[in-house]
Amino acid sequence: MITVDALTKTYGGFTAVDDISFTARSGRVTGFLGPNGAGKSTTMRIMVGLTPATSGSASISGRAFADLPNPGLEVGVLLDASAQHAGRTGREILTIAQRTMGLPRRRVDEMLERVSLTPSEADRRVRNYSLGMRQRLGIAAALIGDPEVLILDEPANGLDPAGIRWMRDLLRDFARDGGTVLLSSHLLHEIEVIADDIVVIGNGRIVAHGTKSELLAASGALVRAADPAALARALEVAGATSTPYDGGALRTDAEPALVGRVALNAGVPLLELRAADGAGLEEMFLELTADTQREGAAA
Amino acid sequence: MTATLAVEQQRVRRTRTTTPKRIPTTRIVAVEMRKMFDTRSGFWLMAGIGILATLATGAVILFAPDSELTYETFATAIGFPMAVILPMVGILSVTSEWTQRTGLSTFTMVPHRGRVIGAKAIVALVVAVTSMLLAAGIGAIGNVVGTAITGTDLVWNVSVAELAGIILGNTLGMAVGFMLGVLIRNSPGAIVAYFVYSLLLPTITTLLAQSQDWFADRQAWLDFNYAQGPLFEGSVNGEQWAQLGVTAFFWLVLPLAFGLVAIRRSEVK
């Protein structure tokens, strides 16, 4: 279990992480979602003691990271797969981890096999690795101590679709076995397919937090009508708000059943009506990223 | 039913029965020693110590006049490449954690930066002394072989005390490199700083000593490079030891302490 309590990090006048609190529970995959520069990586670096917090604290299974006697046996960490000496071989990097943690030598080969790096790939220098291979090596280094907790920053970056599927299964199995997984991503879809719990962060603050089913719950409906304006008026009379959505459709906070009844009473023919699964989260996420993305200005 | 049982068993597997033990310092030292050799650049830097010592020995045999084929000539010739390469080893052992960004892994596996830097210091010290002994041995072989070729007398004109002084002097040179690595934490920056420290600074102090009497009188108490001179000249008296200690404190120990405090507080990215 990972507990983050009122964590704040400021750089001069800039607040990178602003009073963040959340818990990543064991047996679950917690997705840490936010646009680039939202404070995800800073938060993760603070968790593992690489960056000092300005205030607040983070603990792993109830203890500060620096108090873990042999952290690799309790927490697997992958913050940046490219942060390795380019002149070392993949096997050597795992051997350093194996030696530092005091593990039997066979763990190196076991881990290489677990992440599907062949012996000849393992003997190549990391300089010649693709980003996907570096991610696999990083996962191997994180898993080598058989930890109970995984902290992974953007682990799916650079993986091909098959690799992403492999990673998803691996992390799911890890959580099913009772482990705690915290992984970050700036891609909503990536988090959606893998996480049980989601923490959304924007500009250093938590903007949403809950289980995936809560956050993606059918909050309202998406409806397409021949006369959207008439339907919008009818919905307003019925006490529901609606906003135009993606090419003539409406997004409303009313449930599909209510929308159907309102449309029938108003005599507006419907072209499409469905529950707005995840649309709320997606909209919130787009809003968050709009400030930082140049495309937002044109849209 | 069996599936549920399997899941339950796996959950039990994750509950550790024993708490892990603290990583022993000997293991950190052993890993840091391994990291000195396990890259191509690191390996050749270390191999370079032996290669340069052999080349310097060969050059003495080829080019030195027969009358000067003494152990002192060999020791001097070998000392020069050592004085350059050992500080580089000291610098890179620290700075590569930042420049190559391996610190991200190193300092999460051992979340006590002081312990890691301490282990690196031990490794640097072992490498310095071993390299100097190796170089002294290669020089001795050169002396035996060289005089046998020319048929001149074998002259051992370097005492054990003198040799110890040279080893200490070169170890201090490496310590300076190590200190600059800790202070600057960037490979090119620390290497440039080392050459300023070891080449430019002595030039300035020499000029200063020539023009300013007050400085010339106190130079041995102020100038670390100058105070190291006696180590290479064979005999060090009590006052010179004191001068070495005082200057080393201000030019080596103090900046090293400052760098260590900064490293412990800094952010590893």
Coordinates of C-alpha atoms in Angstrom, one line a residue:
Chain A
M1 CA 0.0 0.0 0.0
I2 CA 1.2 3.5 -0.8
T3 CA -0.1 6.4 1.2
V4 CA 0.5 10.0 0.1
D5 CA -0.4 12.6 2.6
A6 CA -0.7 16.4 1.9
L7 CA 2.3 16.3 -0.3
T8 CA 3.5 19.7 -1.6
K9 CA 6.6 20.6 -3.7
T10 CA 7.4 24.1 -4.7
Y11 CA 10.3 25.4 -6.8
G12 CA 10.8 29.0 -5.9
G13 CA 7.3 30.5 -6.6
F14 CA 6.1 27.6 -8.7
T15 CA 4.0 24.9 -7.1
A16 CA 4.7 21.6 -8.9
V17 CA 2.7 19.4 -6.5
D18 CA 0.0 21.1 -4.5
D19 CA -1.3 19.3 -1.4
I20 CA -1.8 15.9 -2.9
S21 CA -3.3 13.1 -0.8
F22 CA -4.3 9.6 -2.0
T23 CA -3.9 5.9 -1.3
A24 CA -2.9 3.2 -3.7
R25 CA -4.4 0.0 -2.2
S26 CA -3.0 -3.5 -2.4
G27 CA -4.6 -5.9 -4.8
R28 CA -5.4 -3.1 -7.2
V29 CA -3.8 -1.2 -10.0
T30 CA -4.0 2.5 -9.4
G31 CA -3.7 4.8 -12.4
F32 CA -2.1 8.2 -12.0
L33 CA -3.5 10.2 -14.9
G34 CA -2.6 13.7 -15.9
P35 CA -1.3 15.8 -18.8
N36 CA 2.4 16.3 -19.3
G37 CA 3.8 18.6 -16.6
A38 CA 0.9 18.0 -14.2
G39 CA 3.3 16.8 -11.4
K40 CA 3.0 13.0 -11.8
S41 CA 6.8 12.4 -12.1
T42 CA 7.6 14.8 -9.3
T43 CA 5.2 13.1 -7.0
M44 CA 6.7 9.7 -7.9
R45 CA 10.2 10.9 -7.3
I46 CA 9.2 12.2 -3.9
M47 CA 7.7 8.8 -3.0
V48 CA 11.0 7.1 -3.6
G49 CA 13.1 9.8 -1.9
L50 CA 14.8 11.2 -5.0
T51 CA 13.3 14.6 -4.6
P52 CA 12.7 16.1 -1.1
A53 CA 9.1 17.2 -0.4
T54 CA 8.5 20.8 0.6
S55 CA 5.8 19.5 3.0
G56 CA 3.7 16.5 3.5
S57 CA 4.8 12.9 3.3
A58 CA 4.6 9.6 1.3
S59 CA 4.9 6.2 2.8
I60 CA 5.1 2.6 1.5
S61 CA 3.4 -0.1 3.6
G62 CA 3.5 2.5 6.5
R63 CA 7.1 3.5 6.3
A64 CA 9.0 6.3 4.6
F65 CA 11.0 5.0 1.6
A66 CA 14.4 5.9 3.2
D67 CA 13.5 3.7 6.2
L68 CA 13.2 0.6 4.1
P69 CA 16.2 -1.6 4.9
N70 CA 16.5 -3.0 1.4
P71 CA 14.0 -1.0 -0.7
G72 CA 14.3 -3.2 -3.8
L73 CA 12.8 -6.2 -2.0
E74 CA 9.7 -4.2 -1.1
V75 CA 9.2 -1.6 -3.9
G76 CA 9.9 -2.0 -7.6
V77 CA 10.6 1.3 -9.1
L78 CA 10.8 2.4 -12.8
L79 CA 10.9 6.1 -13.3
D80 CA 12.8 6.5 -16.5
A81 CA 13.8 3.6 -18.7
S82 CA 16.4 5.7 -20.5
A83 CA 18.2 6.6 -17.3
Q84 CA 20.8 3.9 -17.6
H85 CA 24.5 3.9 -18.5
A86 CA 24.4 3.5 -22.3
G87 CA 27.6 1.4 -22.2
R88 CA 26.3 -1.3 -19.9
T89 CA 24.6 -4.4 -21.2
G90 CA 21.0 -5.2 -20.2
R91 CA 22.3 -8.2 -18.3
E92 CA 24.9 -6.1 -16.4
I93 CA 22.2 -3.6 -15.3
L94 CA 20.1 -6.5 -13.8
T95 CA 23.2 -8.0 -12.3
I96 CA 24.0 -4.7 -10.5
A97 CA 20.4 -4.7 -9.1
Q98 CA 20.7 -8.4 -8.1
R99 CA 24.0 -7.8 -6.3
T100 CA 22.8 -4.7 -4.5
M101 CA 19.7 -6.5 -3.3
G102 CA 21.7 -9.6 -2.3
L103 CA 19.6 -12.0 -4.5
P104 CA 20.7 -15.3 -6.0
R105 CA 22.3 -15.0 -9.4
R106 CA 19.6 -17.0 -11.2
R107 CA 17.2 -14.1 -10.7
V108 CA 18.8 -12.3 -13.5
D109 CA 18.0 -15.0 -16.1
E110 CA 14.6 -15.5 -14.6
M111 CA 13.8 -11.8 -15.0
L112 CA 15.2 -11.6 -18.6
E113 CA 12.8 -14.5 -19.5
R114 CA 9.9 -12.9 -17.6
V115 CA 10.2 -9.7 -19.8
S116 CA 11.0 -11.7 -23.0
L117 CA 14.5 -10.3 -23.6
T118 CA 16.5 -13.0 -25.4
P119 CA 20.1 -13.8 -24.2
S120 CA 21.6 -12.1 -27.2
E121 CA 19.5 -9.0 -26.5
A122 CA 20.6 -9.1 -22.9
D123 CA 24.2 -9.0 -23.9
R124 CA 23.8 -6.0 -26.1
R125 CA 24.7 -2.5 -24.7
V126 CA 21.7 -0.4 -23.7
R127 CA 22.8 2.2 -26.2
N128 CA 21.5 -0.1 -28.9
Y129 CA 18.1 -0.8 -27.2
S130 CA 14.8 0.5 -28.5
L131 CA 12.6 2.4 -26.0
G132 CA 10.4 -0.7 -25.8
M133 CA 13.4 -2.9 -24.9
R134 CA 14.5 -0.4 -22.3
Q135 CA 11.0 -0.4 -20.8
R136 CA 11.1 -4.2 -20.6
L137 CA 14.5 -4.1 -18.9
G138 CA 13.2 -1.4 -16.5
I139 CA 10.3 -3.7 -15.6
A140 CA 12.7 -6.6 -15.1
A141 CA 14.8 -4.4 -12.7
A142 CA 11.7 -3.4 -10.8
L143 CA 10.5 -7.0 -10.4
I144 CA 13.8 -8.6 -9.6
G145 CA 13.5 -8.2 -5.9
D146 CA 10.0 -9.8 -5.9
P147 CA 8.5 -6.6 -4.3
E148 CA 4.9 -6.1 -3.1
V149 CA 4.6 -2.6 -4.5
L150 CA 5.4 -1.3 -8.0
I151 CA 5.8 2.4 -8.9
L152 CA 6.0 2.9 -12.6
D153 CA 6.2 6.2 -14.5
E154 CA 4.8 6.0 -18.0
P155 CA 5.8 2.3 -18.4
A156 CA 3.8 1.8 -21.6
N157 CA 5.8 4.5 -23.5
G158 CA 7.5 3.1 -26.5
L159 CA 5.8 -0.3 -26.2
D160 CA 4.1 -1.7 -29.3
P161 CA 0.4 -2.8 -29.0
A162 CA 1.5 -6.4 -28.2
G163 CA 3.9 -5.0 -25.6
I164 CA 1.2 -2.9 -24.0
R165 CA -1.1 -5.9 -23.8
W166 CA 1.7 -7.9 -22.2
M167 CA 2.4 -5.1 -19.7
R168 CA -1.3 -4.9 -18.9
D169 CA -1.6 -8.6 -18.2
L170 CA 1.6 -8.5 -16.1
L171 CA 0.4 -5.7 -13.9
R172 CA -3.1 -7.2 -13.6
D173 CA -1.6 -10.5 -12.4
F174 CA 0.7 -8.7 -10.0
A175 CA -2.3 -6.9 -8.4
R176 CA -4.4 -10.1 -8.4
D177 CA -1.6 -11.7 -6.4
G178 CA -2.1 -9.0 -3.7
G179 CA 0.5 -6.5 -5.0
T180 CA 0.1 -2.8 -5.2
V181 CA 0.6 -1.1 -8.5
L182 CA 0.8 2.7 -9.1
L183 CA 1.4 3.6 -12.7
S184 CA 1.3 7.0 -14.4
S185 CA 0.2 7.9 -17.9
H186 CA -0.8 11.0 -19.8
L187 CA -3.1 8.8 -22.0
L188 CA -6.7 8.3 -20.7
H189 CA -7.2 5.1 -22.8
E190 CA -4.1 3.5 -21.4
I191 CA -5.2 4.1 -17.8
E192 CA -8.8 3.0 -18.7
V193 CA -7.8 -0.4 -19.9
I194 CA -5.5 -1.2 -17.0
A195 CA -6.4 0.6 -13.8
D196 CA -8.9 -0.4 -11.1
D197 CA -8.6 3.0 -9.3
I198 CA -7.8 6.3 -11.0
V199 CA -6.3 9.5 -9.6
V200 CA -6.5 12.4 -12.0
I201 CA -4.0 15.2 -11.5
G202 CA -3.8 18.6 -13.2
N203 CA -1.5 21.5 -12.5
G204 CA -0.2 19.8 -9.3
R205 CA -3.7 19.2 -7.8
I206 CA -5.9 16.1 -7.7
V207 CA -9.0 16.9 -9.7
A208 CA -10.7 13.5 -9.5
H209 CA -10.2 10.3 -7.5
G210 CA -12.1 7.1 -7.3
T211 CA -12.6 3.6 -8.7
K212 CA -12.7 3.3 -12.5
S213 CA -16.4 2.3 -12.4
E214 CA -17.2 5.4 -10.3
L215 CA -15.4 7.7 -12.6
L216 CA -16.6 6.1 -15.8
A217 CA -20.1 5.5 -14.5
A218 CA -22.9 6.4 -16.8
S219 CA -23.1 10.0 -15.8
G220 CA -25.8 11.1 -18.2
A221 CA -26.4 10.3 -21.8
L222 CA -25.2 11.0 -25.4
V223 CA -28.1 11.7 -27.7
R224 CA -28.4 12.5 -31.4
A225 CA -31.6 14.0 -32.7
A226 CA -32.9 15.3 -36.1
D227 CA -33.5 18.6 -34.3
P228 CA -30.9 19.0 -31.6
A229 CA -32.1 22.5 -30.7
A230 CA -35.7 21.3 -30.0
L231 CA -34.4 18.5 -27.9
A232 CA -32.2 20.8 -25.9
R233 CA -35.1 23.0 -25.1
A234 CA -37.3 20.1 -24.1
L235 CA -34.5 18.8 -21.8
E236 CA -34.1 22.2 -20.2
V237 CA -37.9 22.2 -19.5
A238 CA -37.5 18.8 -17.9
G239 CA -34.7 20.2 -15.7
A240 CA -31.7 18.6 -17.4
T241 CA -28.7 20.5 -18.8
S242 CA -27.2 19.6 -22.2
T243 CA -24.2 20.7 -24.1
P244 CA -23.4 20.2 -27.8
Y245 CA -21.0 17.2 -28.3
D246 CA -19.0 16.1 -31.2
G247 CA -20.9 16.8 -34.5
G248 CA -24.6 17.6 -33.7
A249 CA -25.0 15.3 -30.7
L250 CA -25.9 16.4 -27.3
R251 CA -24.4 15.4 -24.0
T252 CA -26.8 15.7 -21.1
D253 CA -26.7 14.8 -17.4
A254 CA -30.1 13.1 -17.6
E255 CA -30.2 9.4 -17.7
P256 CA -31.0 7.7 -21.1
A257 CA -34.5 6.6 -19.9
L258 CA -35.4 10.2 -19.0
V259 CA -34.0 11.5 -22.3
G260 CA -36.1 9.0 -24.2
R261 CA -39.3 10.0 -22.4
V262 CA -38.6 13.7 -22.9
A263 CA -38.0 13.2 -26.6
L264 CA -41.2 11.2 -27.0
N265 CA -43.2 13.9 -25.2
A266 CA -41.7 16.6 -27.3
G267 CA -42.2 14.7 -30.5
V268 CA -38.5 14.9 -31.4
P269 CA -37.3 11.8 -33.4
L270 CA -34.0 10.4 -32.0
L271 CA -31.2 9.1 -34.2
E272 CA -29.1 7.7 -31.4
L273 CA -29.3 7.4 -27.6
R274 CA -26.8 5.8 -25.3
A275 CA -25.2 6.1 -21.8
A276 CA -22.3 8.5 -21.8
D277 CA -19.7 6.0 -20.5
G278 CA -16.5 7.7 -19.7
A279 CA -17.4 10.8 -21.6
G280 CA -17.4 12.8 -18.4
L281 CA -13.9 11.7 -17.6
E282 CA -12.7 12.4 -21.1
E283 CA -14.2 15.9 -21.1
M284 CA -12.6 16.7 -17.8
F285 CA -9.3 15.4 -19.0
L286 CA -9.5 17.5 -22.2
E287 CA -10.3 20.6 -20.2
L288 CA -7.3 19.9 -18.1
T289 CA -5.0 19.5 -21.1
A290 CA -6.5 22.4 -23.0
D291 CA -4.4 24.9 -21.0
T292 CA -1.2 23.2 -21.9
Q293 CA -1.9 22.1 -25.4
R294 CA -1.5 24.4 -28.3
E295 CA -4.2 22.5 -30.3
G296 CA -6.7 23.7 -27.6
A297 CA -6.6 27.3 -28.8
A298 CA -7.7 26.4 -32.3
A299 CA -10.5 24.1 -31.3
Chain B
M1 CA -13.6 -22.9 -6.4
T2 CA -10.1 -24.1 -7.2
A3 CA -9.4 -20.8 -8.9
T4 CA -10.4 -18.9 -5.8
L5 CA -8.1 -21.1 -3.7
A6 CA -5.2 -20.4 -6.1
V7 CA -5.8 -16.7 -5.8
E8 CA -5.9 -17.0 -2.0
Q9 CA -2.6 -18.9 -2.0
Q10 CA -1.0 -16.3 -4.1
R11 CA -2.1 -13.6 -1.8
V12 CA -0.5 -15.4 1.0
R13 CA 2.7 -15.7 -1.0
R14 CA 3.0 -11.9 -1.1
T15 CA 3.0 -11.6 2.7
R16 CA 6.6 -11.7 3.8
T17 CA 7.4 -13.6 6.9
T18 CA 10.8 -12.1 7.5
T19 CA 11.7 -8.4 7.3
P20 CA 14.6 -7.7 4.9
K21 CA 17.9 -6.9 6.4
R22 CA 19.8 -3.6 5.8
I23 CA 22.1 -3.7 2.8
P24 CA 25.6 -4.1 4.2
T25 CA 28.3 -1.6 3.4
T26 CA 30.6 -4.3 2.0
R27 CA 28.0 -5.1 -0.6
I28 CA 27.6 -1.5 -1.7
V29 CA 31.4 -1.3 -2.0
A30 CA 31.6 -4.5 -4.0
V31 CA 28.8 -3.2 -6.4
E32 CA 30.6 0.2 -6.8
M33 CA 33.8 -1.6 -7.6
R34 CA 32.0 -3.6 -10.2
K35 CA 30.6 -0.4 -11.7
M36 CA 34.2 0.9 -12.2
F37 CA 34.9 -1.9 -14.8
D38 CA 31.6 -2.9 -16.3
T39 CA 31.4 -0.3 -19.1
R40 CA 33.7 -0.1 -22.1
S41 CA 34.8 3.4 -21.1
G42 CA 35.3 2.4 -17.5
F43 CA 37.2 -0.8 -18.4
W44 CA 39.6 1.0 -20.7
L45 CA 40.1 3.8 -18.2
M46 CA 41.2 1.2 -15.7
A47 CA 43.2 -0.8 -18.3
G48 CA 44.8 2.5 -19.3
I49 CA 46.5 2.7 -15.9
G50 CA 48.5 -0.5 -16.7
I51 CA 48.9 0.4 -20.4
L52 CA 50.3 3.9 -19.7
A53 CA 52.6 2.6 -17.0
T54 CA 54.0 0.1 -19.5
L55 CA 54.3 2.6 -22.3
A56 CA 56.1 5.1 -19.9
T57 CA 58.5 2.3 -18.9
G58 CA 59.1 1.4 -22.5
A59 CA 59.8 5.0 -23.4
V60 CA 62.4 5.3 -20.6
I61 CA 64.2 2.2 -21.8
L62 CA 64.2 3.4 -25.4
F63 CA 65.0 7.1 -24.9
A64 CA 66.7 7.7 -21.6
P65 CA 70.6 7.8 -21.6
D66 CA 72.2 4.7 -20.1
S67 CA 73.5 6.7 -17.2
E68 CA 70.0 7.7 -16.1
L69 CA 68.5 4.1 -16.2
T70 CA 67.7 4.2 -12.5
Y71 CA 64.6 3.4 -10.7
E72 CA 64.0 7.1 -10.0
T73 CA 63.8 7.8 -13.7
F74 CA 61.2 5.0 -14.2
A75 CA 59.2 6.1 -11.2
T76 CA 59.1 9.7 -12.4
A77 CA 58.1 8.7 -15.9
I78 CA 55.3 6.5 -14.6
G79 CA 54.1 9.0 -12.1
F80 CA 53.1 11.5 -14.7
P81 CA 50.3 9.5 -16.5
M82 CA 49.1 8.3 -13.1
A83 CA 48.8 12.0 -11.9
V84 CA 46.4 12.6 -14.9
I85 CA 44.4 9.3 -15.1
L86 CA 43.7 8.7 -11.4
P87 CA 41.9 12.0 -10.8
M88 CA 39.8 11.2 -13.9
V89 CA 38.8 7.8 -12.4
G90 CA 37.9 9.6 -9.2
I91 CA 35.8 12.2 -11.0
L92 CA 33.9 9.8 -13.3
S93 CA 33.1 7.4 -10.5
V94 CA 30.9 10.1 -8.9
T95 CA 29.7 12.2 -11.9
S96 CA 28.5 9.3 -14.1
E97 CA 25.6 8.8 -11.6
W98 CA 24.4 12.2 -12.7
T99 CA 25.6 12.6 -16.3
Q100 CA 24.5 9.1 -17.2
R101 CA 21.5 9.4 -14.9
T102 CA 22.2 6.0 -13.3
G103 CA 21.6 7.8 -9.9
L104 CA 17.9 7.2 -10.4
S105 CA 18.4 3.5 -9.9
T106 CA 21.4 3.7 -7.6
F107 CA 19.8 6.0 -5.1
T108 CA 16.4 4.2 -5.1
M109 CA 18.1 0.8 -4.4
V110 CA 20.2 2.5 -1.7
P111 CA 18.2 5.5 -0.5
H112 CA 21.1 6.9 1.6
R113 CA 23.3 8.9 -0.7
G114 CA 26.0 9.3 2.0
R115 CA 26.5 5.5 2.1
V116 CA 26.8 5.3 -1.7
I117 CA 29.3 8.2 -1.9
G118 CA 31.2 6.7 1.0
A119 CA 31.4 3.3 -0.8
K120 CA 32.7 5.1 -3.9
A121 CA 35.4 6.9 -1.9
I122 CA 36.6 3.5 -0.5
V123 CA 36.7 2.1 -4.0
A124 CA 38.5 5.2 -5.3
L125 CA 41.1 4.8 -2.5
V126 CA 41.6 1.1 -3.2
V127 CA 42.0 1.8 -7.0
A128 CA 44.5 4.6 -6.3
V129 CA 46.8 2.6 -4.0
T130 CA 46.5 -0.6 -6.2
S131 CA 47.3 1.4 -9.3
M132 CA 50.3 3.1 -7.8
L133 CA 51.6 -0.3 -6.5
L134 CA 51.0 -1.8 -9.9
A135 CA 52.8 1.1 -11.6
A136 CA 55.7 0.9 -9.2
G137 CA 55.9 -2.8 -10.0
I138 CA 55.9 -2.2 -13.8
G139 CA 58.6 0.4 -13.2
A140 CA 60.7 -2.0 -11.2
I141 CA 60.4 -4.6 -14.0
G142 CA 61.4 -1.9 -16.5
N143 CA 64.4 -1.1 -14.4
V144 CA 65.6 -4.7 -14.3
V145 CA 65.0 -5.3 -18.0
G146 CA 66.3 -1.9 -19.1
T147 CA 69.6 -2.2 -17.3
A148 CA 70.0 -5.8 -18.5
I149 CA 69.6 -4.7 -22.1
T150 CA 72.2 -1.8 -21.7
G151 CA 74.4 -3.8 -19.4
T152 CA 74.5 -0.9 -16.9
D153 CA 74.3 -1.3 -13.1
L154 CA 70.9 -1.8 -11.5
V155 CA 70.2 1.3 -9.3
W156 CA 67.4 1.3 -6.8
N157 CA 67.5 4.9 -5.7
V158 CA 64.0 5.3 -4.4
S159 CA 63.4 4.5 -0.8
V160 CA 60.2 2.9 0.6
A161 CA 59.4 6.2 2.3
E162 CA 59.9 8.1 -0.9
L163 CA 57.6 5.6 -2.7
A164 CA 55.0 6.0 0.0
G165 CA 55.1 9.8 -0.4
I166 CA 54.5 9.5 -4.2
I167 CA 51.6 7.1 -3.6
L168 CA 50.1 9.5 -1.1
G169 CA 50.6 12.4 -3.4
N170 CA 48.8 10.7 -6.3
T171 CA 46.1 9.5 -3.9
L172 CA 45.5 13.1 -2.9
G173 CA 45.3 14.0 -6.6
M174 CA 42.6 11.4 -7.0
A175 CA 40.9 12.7 -3.9
V176 CA 40.8 16.2 -5.4
G177 CA 39.2 14.7 -8.5
F178 CA 36.7 12.9 -6.3
M179 CA 35.9 16.1 -4.4
L180 CA 35.3 18.0 -7.6
G181 CA 33.0 15.2 -8.8
V182 CA 31.0 15.4 -5.6
L183 CA 30.9 19.2 -5.8
I184 CA 30.1 19.6 -9.5
R185 CA 28.2 16.3 -10.3
N186 CA 28.8 16.7 -14.0
S187 CA 31.6 14.9 -15.9
P188 CA 32.8 17.6 -18.3
G189 CA 32.4 20.4 -15.7
A190 CA 34.4 18.4 -13.1
I191 CA 37.2 17.5 -15.5
V192 CA 37.6 21.2 -16.6
A193 CA 37.5 22.2 -12.9
Y194 CA 40.3 19.6 -12.2
F195 CA 42.6 21.1 -14.8
V196 CA 41.9 24.6 -13.6
Y197 CA 42.7 23.3 -10.1
S198 CA 45.8 21.4 -10.9
L199 CA 47.3 23.4 -13.8
L200 CA 46.0 26.9 -13.9
L201 CA 45.9 27.5 -10.1
P202 CA 49.6 26.6 -9.5
T203 CA 50.6 29.0 -12.3
I204 CA 48.7 31.8 -10.7
T205 CA 50.1 31.1 -7.2
T206 CA 53.6 30.9 -8.7
L207 CA 53.2 34.3 -10.3
L208 CA 51.7 35.7 -7.1
A209 CA 54.6 34.3 -5.1
Q210 CA 57.1 36.0 -7.4
S211 CA 55.4 39.4 -7.2
Q212 CA 54.0 39.5 -3.6
D213 CA 56.4 38.8 -0.7
W214 CA 53.6 38.4 1.8
F215 CA 52.2 35.5 -0.3
A216 CA 55.6 33.9 -0.9
D217 CA 56.2 33.8 2.9
R218 CA 52.9 32.0 3.5
Q219 CA 52.5 30.0 0.3
A220 CA 53.2 26.6 1.9
W221 CA 50.4 27.4 4.4
L222 CA 47.9 28.6 1.8
D223 CA 48.6 26.7 -1.4
F224 CA 47.6 23.0 -1.4
N225 CA 49.4 22.2 -4.7
Y226 CA 52.6 23.8 -3.3
A227 CA 52.3 22.0 0.0
Q228 CA 52.2 18.6 -1.8
G229 CA 55.6 19.3 -3.4
P230 CA 57.6 17.7 -0.6
L231 CA 55.7 14.4 -1.0
F232 CA 57.3 14.0 -4.5
E233 CA 60.7 15.3 -3.4
G234 CA 61.5 12.5 -1.0
S235 CA 61.4 13.9 2.5
V236 CA 58.7 15.6 4.5
N237 CA 59.4 17.3 7.8
G238 CA 57.0 18.0 10.6
E239 CA 56.2 21.6 9.5
Q240 CA 55.6 20.4 6.0
W241 CA 53.2 17.7 7.3
A242 CA 51.3 20.4 9.2
Q243 CA 51.2 22.6 6.0
L244 CA 49.9 19.7 4.0
G245 CA 47.2 19.0 6.7
V246 CA 46.1 22.7 6.9
T247 CA 45.9 23.2 3.1
A248 CA 44.2 19.9 2.6
F249 CA 41.6 20.8 5.1
F250 CA 40.7 24.0 3.3
W251 CA 41.1 22.9 -0.3
L252 CA 39.9 19.3 0.0
V253 CA 38.0 18.4 3.2
L254 CA 35.9 21.5 3.4
P255 CA 34.7 21.6 -0.2
L256 CA 34.1 17.8 0.0
A257 CA 31.9 18.3 3.1
F258 CA 30.0 21.1 1.4
G259 CA 29.5 18.8 -1.7
L260 CA 28.2 15.9 0.4
V261 CA 25.6 18.1 2.1
A262 CA 24.5 19.4 -1.3
I263 CA 24.3 15.9 -2.7
R264 CA 22.1 14.7 0.2
R265 CA 19.7 17.6 -0.3
S266 CA 19.7 17.7 -4.1
E267 CA 17.1 16.3 -6.4
V268 CA 18.1 13.3 -8.6
K269 CA 16.5 13.6 -12.0

